Amino acid sequence: MALYDTSRPAPFGAVALHRIITFVYSVGEALHNWNSRRKTDAMLRALSDRELSDMGLNRNMIEEIAAQMGRRF
């Protein structure tokens, strides 16, 4: 038998506060991912075809690469 009872319910509002914080964090993460995709897409589209081919890329690959960059963060 335990000397102290260590299991007690969460304080009033703790679960709701946790859900709000989790929601705000997920929105922030989604915005960060969207901005990373947007920046990557803009930078790659600004390059010439020659510069893209030097990196082993072509214009058809830009959207896919931007989407992959957005998922990394």
Short mmCIF file of N, CA, C and O in Angstrom, two decimals:
data_model
loop_
_atom_site.label_atom_id
_atom_site.label_comp_id
_atom_site.label_asym_id
_atom_site.label_seq_id
_atom_site.Cartn_x
_atom_site.Cartn_y
_atom_site.Cartn_z
N MET A 1 0.84 -1.17 0.00
CA MET A 1 0.00 0.00 0.00
C MET A 1 0.89 1.25 0.00
O MET A 1 1.86 1.32 0.72
N ALA A 2 0.51 2.20 -0.84
CA ALA A 2 1.30 3.43 -0.96
C ALA A 2 1.04 4.35 0.22
O ALA A 2 -0.06 4.40 0.77
N LEU A 3 2.08 5.05 0.58
CA LEU A 3 1.97 5.99 1.70
C LEU A 3 1.20 7.25 1.28
O LEU A 3 0.43 7.79 2.04
N TYR A 4 1.41 7.68 0.04
CA TYR A 4 0.74 8.87 -0.48
C TYR A 4 -0.05 8.51 -1.72
O TYR A 4 0.39 7.71 -2.54
N ASP A 5 -1.17 9.14 -1.91
CA ASP A 5 -1.97 8.97 -3.12
C ASP A 5 -1.50 10.03 -4.13
O ASP A 5 -1.70 11.22 -3.92
N THR A 6 -0.82 9.57 -5.16
CA THR A 6 -0.25 10.51 -6.14
C THR A 6 -1.14 10.71 -7.36
O THR A 6 -0.79 11.47 -8.24
N SER A 7 -2.24 10.03 -7.44
CA SER A 7 -3.13 10.22 -8.59
C SER A 7 -4.27 11.14 -8.18
O SER A 7 -5.03 10.85 -7.28
N ARG A 8 -4.35 12.26 -8.84
CA ARG A 8 -5.42 13.20 -8.57
C ARG A 8 -5.86 13.81 -9.90
O ARG A 8 -5.08 13.86 -10.86
N PRO A 9 -7.06 14.30 -9.98
CA PRO A 9 -7.54 14.86 -11.25
C PRO A 9 -6.80 16.16 -11.59
O PRO A 9 -6.26 16.84 -10.73
N ALA A 10 -6.81 16.45 -12.87
CA ALA A 10 -6.18 17.69 -13.33
C ALA A 10 -6.98 18.88 -12.80
O ALA A 10 -8.19 18.79 -12.62
N PRO A 11 -6.31 19.97 -12.54
CA PRO A 11 -7.02 21.17 -12.07
C PRO A 11 -8.05 21.64 -13.09
O PRO A 11 -7.93 21.38 -14.28
N PHE A 12 -9.05 22.33 -12.59
CA PHE A 12 -10.12 22.81 -13.46
C PHE A 12 -9.55 23.67 -14.60
O PHE A 12 -8.79 24.60 -14.37
N GLY A 13 -9.90 23.33 -15.82
CA GLY A 13 -9.48 24.09 -16.99
C GLY A 13 -8.16 23.66 -17.59
O GLY A 13 -7.77 24.15 -18.65
N ALA A 14 -7.44 22.74 -16.96
CA ALA A 14 -6.12 22.34 -17.46
C ALA A 14 -6.23 21.63 -18.81
O ALA A 14 -5.40 21.87 -19.70
N VAL A 15 -7.23 20.79 -18.97
CA VAL A 15 -7.38 20.05 -20.23
C VAL A 15 -7.75 21.01 -21.35
O VAL A 15 -7.19 20.94 -22.45
N ALA A 16 -8.67 21.92 -21.06
CA ALA A 16 -9.07 22.90 -22.08
C ALA A 16 -7.88 23.78 -22.47
O ALA A 16 -7.66 24.06 -23.66
N LEU A 17 -7.11 24.21 -21.49
CA LEU A 17 -5.93 25.03 -21.77
C LEU A 17 -4.92 24.27 -22.62
O LEU A 17 -4.35 24.82 -23.57
N HIS A 18 -4.72 23.01 -22.32
CA HIS A 18 -3.80 22.19 -23.12
C HIS A 18 -4.28 22.08 -24.56
O HIS A 18 -3.48 22.17 -25.49
N ARG A 19 -5.57 21.89 -24.76
CA ARG A 19 -6.11 21.79 -26.12
C ARG A 19 -5.95 23.11 -26.88
O ARG A 19 -5.65 23.12 -28.07
N ILE A 20 -6.15 24.22 -26.20
CA ILE A 20 -5.98 25.54 -26.85
C ILE A 20 -4.53 25.75 -27.25
O ILE A 20 -4.23 26.17 -28.37
N ILE A 21 -3.61 25.43 -26.35
CA ILE A 21 -2.18 25.58 -26.65
C ILE A 21 -1.77 24.68 -27.80
O ILE A 21 -1.04 25.10 -28.70
N THR A 22 -2.25 23.44 -27.81
CA THR A 22 -1.95 22.52 -28.90
C THR A 22 -2.49 23.04 -30.23
O THR A 22 -1.81 22.95 -31.26
N PHE A 23 -3.70 23.60 -30.21
CA PHE A 23 -4.29 24.15 -31.43
C PHE A 23 -3.47 25.33 -31.95
O PHE A 23 -3.16 25.40 -33.15
N VAL A 24 -3.11 26.24 -31.06
CA VAL A 24 -2.32 27.41 -31.47
C VAL A 24 -0.97 26.97 -32.04
O VAL A 24 -0.50 27.49 -33.05
N TYR A 25 -0.34 25.98 -31.40
CA TYR A 25 0.93 25.47 -31.88
C TYR A 25 0.77 24.86 -33.28
O TYR A 25 1.59 25.10 -34.16
N SER A 26 -0.28 24.08 -33.50
CA SER A 26 -0.47 23.45 -34.81
C SER A 26 -0.75 24.50 -35.90
O SER A 26 -0.31 24.34 -37.04
N VAL A 27 -1.47 25.55 -35.56
CA VAL A 27 -1.70 26.63 -36.52
C VAL A 27 -0.39 27.32 -36.87
O VAL A 27 -0.10 27.59 -38.03
N GLY A 28 0.43 27.59 -35.85
CA GLY A 28 1.73 28.20 -36.08
C GLY A 28 2.63 27.32 -36.94
O GLY A 28 3.33 27.82 -37.83
N GLU A 29 2.61 26.02 -36.68
CA GLU A 29 3.42 25.10 -37.47
C GLU A 29 2.94 25.06 -38.92
O GLU A 29 3.75 25.05 -39.85
N ALA A 30 1.62 25.07 -39.12
CA ALA A 30 1.07 25.08 -40.49
C ALA A 30 1.46 26.35 -41.22
O ALA A 30 1.81 26.31 -42.42
N LEU A 31 1.42 27.49 -40.53
CA LEU A 31 1.83 28.75 -41.17
C LEU A 31 3.31 28.73 -41.52
O LEU A 31 3.71 29.22 -42.58
N HIS A 32 4.12 28.19 -40.63
CA HIS A 32 5.56 28.10 -40.91
C HIS A 32 5.82 27.21 -42.12
O HIS A 32 6.62 27.57 -42.99
N ASN A 33 5.14 26.07 -42.21
CA ASN A 33 5.31 25.17 -43.36
C ASN A 33 4.85 25.84 -44.65
O ASN A 33 5.51 25.73 -45.68
N TRP A 34 3.72 26.54 -44.60
CA TRP A 34 3.22 27.23 -45.78
C TRP A 34 4.23 28.29 -46.25
O TRP A 34 4.52 28.41 -47.44
N ASN A 35 4.79 29.04 -45.31
CA ASN A 35 5.74 30.09 -45.67
C ASN A 35 7.03 29.49 -46.24
O ASN A 35 7.61 30.03 -47.18
N SER A 36 7.47 28.36 -45.70
CA SER A 36 8.66 27.69 -46.24
C SER A 36 8.43 27.25 -47.67
O SER A 36 9.29 27.42 -48.53
N ARG A 37 7.25 26.67 -47.93
CA ARG A 37 6.93 26.25 -49.31
C ARG A 37 6.89 27.46 -50.23
O ARG A 37 7.42 27.42 -51.34
N ARG A 38 6.27 28.54 -49.78
CA ARG A 38 6.14 29.74 -50.60
C ARG A 38 7.50 30.34 -50.94
O ARG A 38 7.78 30.68 -52.09
N LYS A 39 8.39 30.44 -49.94
CA LYS A 39 9.72 31.00 -50.17
C LYS A 39 10.55 30.12 -51.10
O LYS A 39 11.24 30.62 -51.99
N THR A 40 10.51 28.81 -50.87
CA THR A 40 11.27 27.88 -51.70
C THR A 40 10.79 27.97 -53.15
O THR A 40 11.60 28.02 -54.08
N ASP A 41 9.49 27.98 -53.33
CA ASP A 41 8.91 28.07 -54.67
C ASP A 41 9.37 29.36 -55.36
O ASP A 41 9.79 29.34 -56.52
N ALA A 42 9.31 30.48 -54.65
CA ALA A 42 9.69 31.77 -55.23
C ALA A 42 11.17 31.80 -55.60
O ALA A 42 11.55 32.30 -56.67
N MET A 43 12.02 31.26 -54.73
CA MET A 43 13.46 31.27 -55.01
C MET A 43 13.79 30.40 -56.22
O MET A 43 14.61 30.79 -57.06
N LEU A 44 13.16 29.23 -56.31
CA LEU A 44 13.45 28.35 -57.44
C LEU A 44 12.91 28.91 -58.75
O LEU A 44 13.54 28.79 -59.79
N ARG A 45 11.74 29.52 -58.69
CA ARG A 45 11.18 30.11 -59.93
C ARG A 45 11.99 31.31 -60.41
O ARG A 45 11.96 31.65 -61.58
N ALA A 46 12.72 31.95 -59.52
CA ALA A 46 13.55 33.10 -59.90
C ALA A 46 14.82 32.67 -60.63
O ALA A 46 15.45 33.49 -61.30
N LEU A 47 15.19 31.39 -60.53
CA LEU A 47 16.40 30.91 -61.20
C LEU A 47 16.14 30.69 -62.69
O LEU A 47 15.02 30.40 -63.11
N SER A 48 17.19 30.79 -63.47
CA SER A 48 17.07 30.53 -64.91
C SER A 48 17.06 29.02 -65.14
O SER A 48 17.40 28.23 -64.26
N ASP A 49 16.69 28.62 -66.35
CA ASP A 49 16.69 27.20 -66.69
C ASP A 49 18.10 26.62 -66.58
O ASP A 49 18.28 25.47 -66.17
N ARG A 50 19.08 27.41 -66.93
CA ARG A 50 20.48 26.97 -66.85
C ARG A 50 20.88 26.71 -65.39
O ARG A 50 21.51 25.71 -65.07
N GLU A 51 20.53 27.62 -64.50
CA GLU A 51 20.86 27.45 -63.09
C GLU A 51 20.14 26.23 -62.49
O GLU A 51 20.71 25.49 -61.70
N LEU A 52 18.90 26.03 -62.90
CA LEU A 52 18.17 24.86 -62.42
C LEU A 52 18.82 23.57 -62.92
O LEU A 52 18.97 22.60 -62.16
N SER A 53 19.21 23.55 -64.18
CA SER A 53 19.83 22.34 -64.73
C SER A 53 21.19 22.07 -64.08
O SER A 53 21.58 20.91 -63.93
N ASP A 54 21.89 23.11 -63.66
CA ASP A 54 23.15 22.91 -62.94
C ASP A 54 22.92 22.16 -61.62
O ASP A 54 23.80 21.44 -61.14
N MET A 55 21.74 22.33 -61.04
CA MET A 55 21.40 21.64 -59.79
C MET A 55 20.71 20.30 -60.05
O MET A 55 20.30 19.62 -59.12
N GLY A 56 20.52 19.97 -61.32
CA GLY A 56 19.85 18.72 -61.67
C GLY A 56 18.34 18.82 -61.57
O GLY A 56 17.66 17.81 -61.36
N LEU A 57 17.81 20.01 -61.74
CA LEU A 57 16.37 20.23 -61.63
C LEU A 57 15.83 20.81 -62.94
O LEU A 57 16.57 21.27 -63.78
N ASN A 58 14.50 20.77 -63.05
CA ASN A 58 13.84 21.47 -64.15
C ASN A 58 12.58 22.13 -63.59
O ASN A 58 12.20 21.90 -62.45
N ARG A 59 11.94 22.95 -64.38
CA ARG A 59 10.79 23.73 -63.92
C ARG A 59 9.63 22.84 -63.45
O ARG A 59 8.87 23.24 -62.57
N ASN A 60 9.49 21.66 -64.01
CA ASN A 60 8.41 20.76 -63.62
C ASN A 60 8.59 20.23 -62.20
O ASN A 60 7.64 19.76 -61.59
N MET A 61 9.78 20.29 -61.66
CA MET A 61 10.06 19.74 -60.33
C MET A 61 9.90 20.76 -59.21
O MET A 61 9.92 20.39 -58.04
N ILE A 62 9.72 22.02 -59.53
CA ILE A 62 9.72 23.08 -58.52
C ILE A 62 8.61 22.89 -57.49
O ILE A 62 8.85 22.97 -56.29
N GLU A 63 7.41 22.63 -57.94
CA GLU A 63 6.29 22.49 -57.01
C GLU A 63 6.49 21.32 -56.04
O GLU A 63 6.23 21.44 -54.84
N GLU A 64 6.98 20.21 -56.56
CA GLU A 64 7.23 19.03 -55.71
C GLU A 64 8.32 19.32 -54.68
O GLU A 64 8.20 18.95 -53.51
N ILE A 65 9.39 19.98 -55.09
CA ILE A 65 10.49 20.30 -54.17
C ILE A 65 10.02 21.27 -53.10
O ILE A 65 10.34 21.11 -51.92
N ALA A 66 9.24 22.27 -53.48
CA ALA A 66 8.72 23.23 -52.51
C ALA A 66 7.84 22.53 -51.48
O ALA A 66 7.90 22.82 -50.28
N ALA A 67 7.02 21.59 -51.92
CA ALA A 67 6.16 20.85 -51.01
C ALA A 67 6.99 20.00 -50.04
O ALA A 67 6.67 19.91 -48.85
N GLN A 68 8.06 19.42 -50.52
CA GLN A 68 8.92 18.61 -49.64
C GLN A 68 9.62 19.50 -48.61
O GLN A 68 9.76 19.12 -47.46
N MET A 69 10.03 20.69 -49.01
CA MET A 69 10.69 21.60 -48.08
C MET A 69 9.73 22.04 -46.98
O MET A 69 10.11 22.21 -45.84
N GLY A 70 8.48 22.24 -47.33
CA GLY A 70 7.49 22.66 -46.34
C GLY A 70 7.21 21.60 -45.31
O GLY A 70 6.90 21.90 -44.16
N ARG A 71 7.34 20.33 -45.66
CA ARG A 71 7.08 19.24 -44.72
C ARG A 71 8.25 18.97 -43.79
O ARG A 71 8.10 18.31 -42.79
N ARG A 72 9.43 19.47 -44.11
CA ARG A 72 10.61 19.19 -43.30
C ARG A 72 10.60 19.90 -41.96
O ARG A 72 11.20 19.45 -41.02
N PHE A 73 9.94 21.06 -41.90
CA PHE A 73 10.03 21.88 -40.68
C PHE A 73 8.91 21.58 -39.74
O PHE A 73 7.95 21.08 -39.90
#
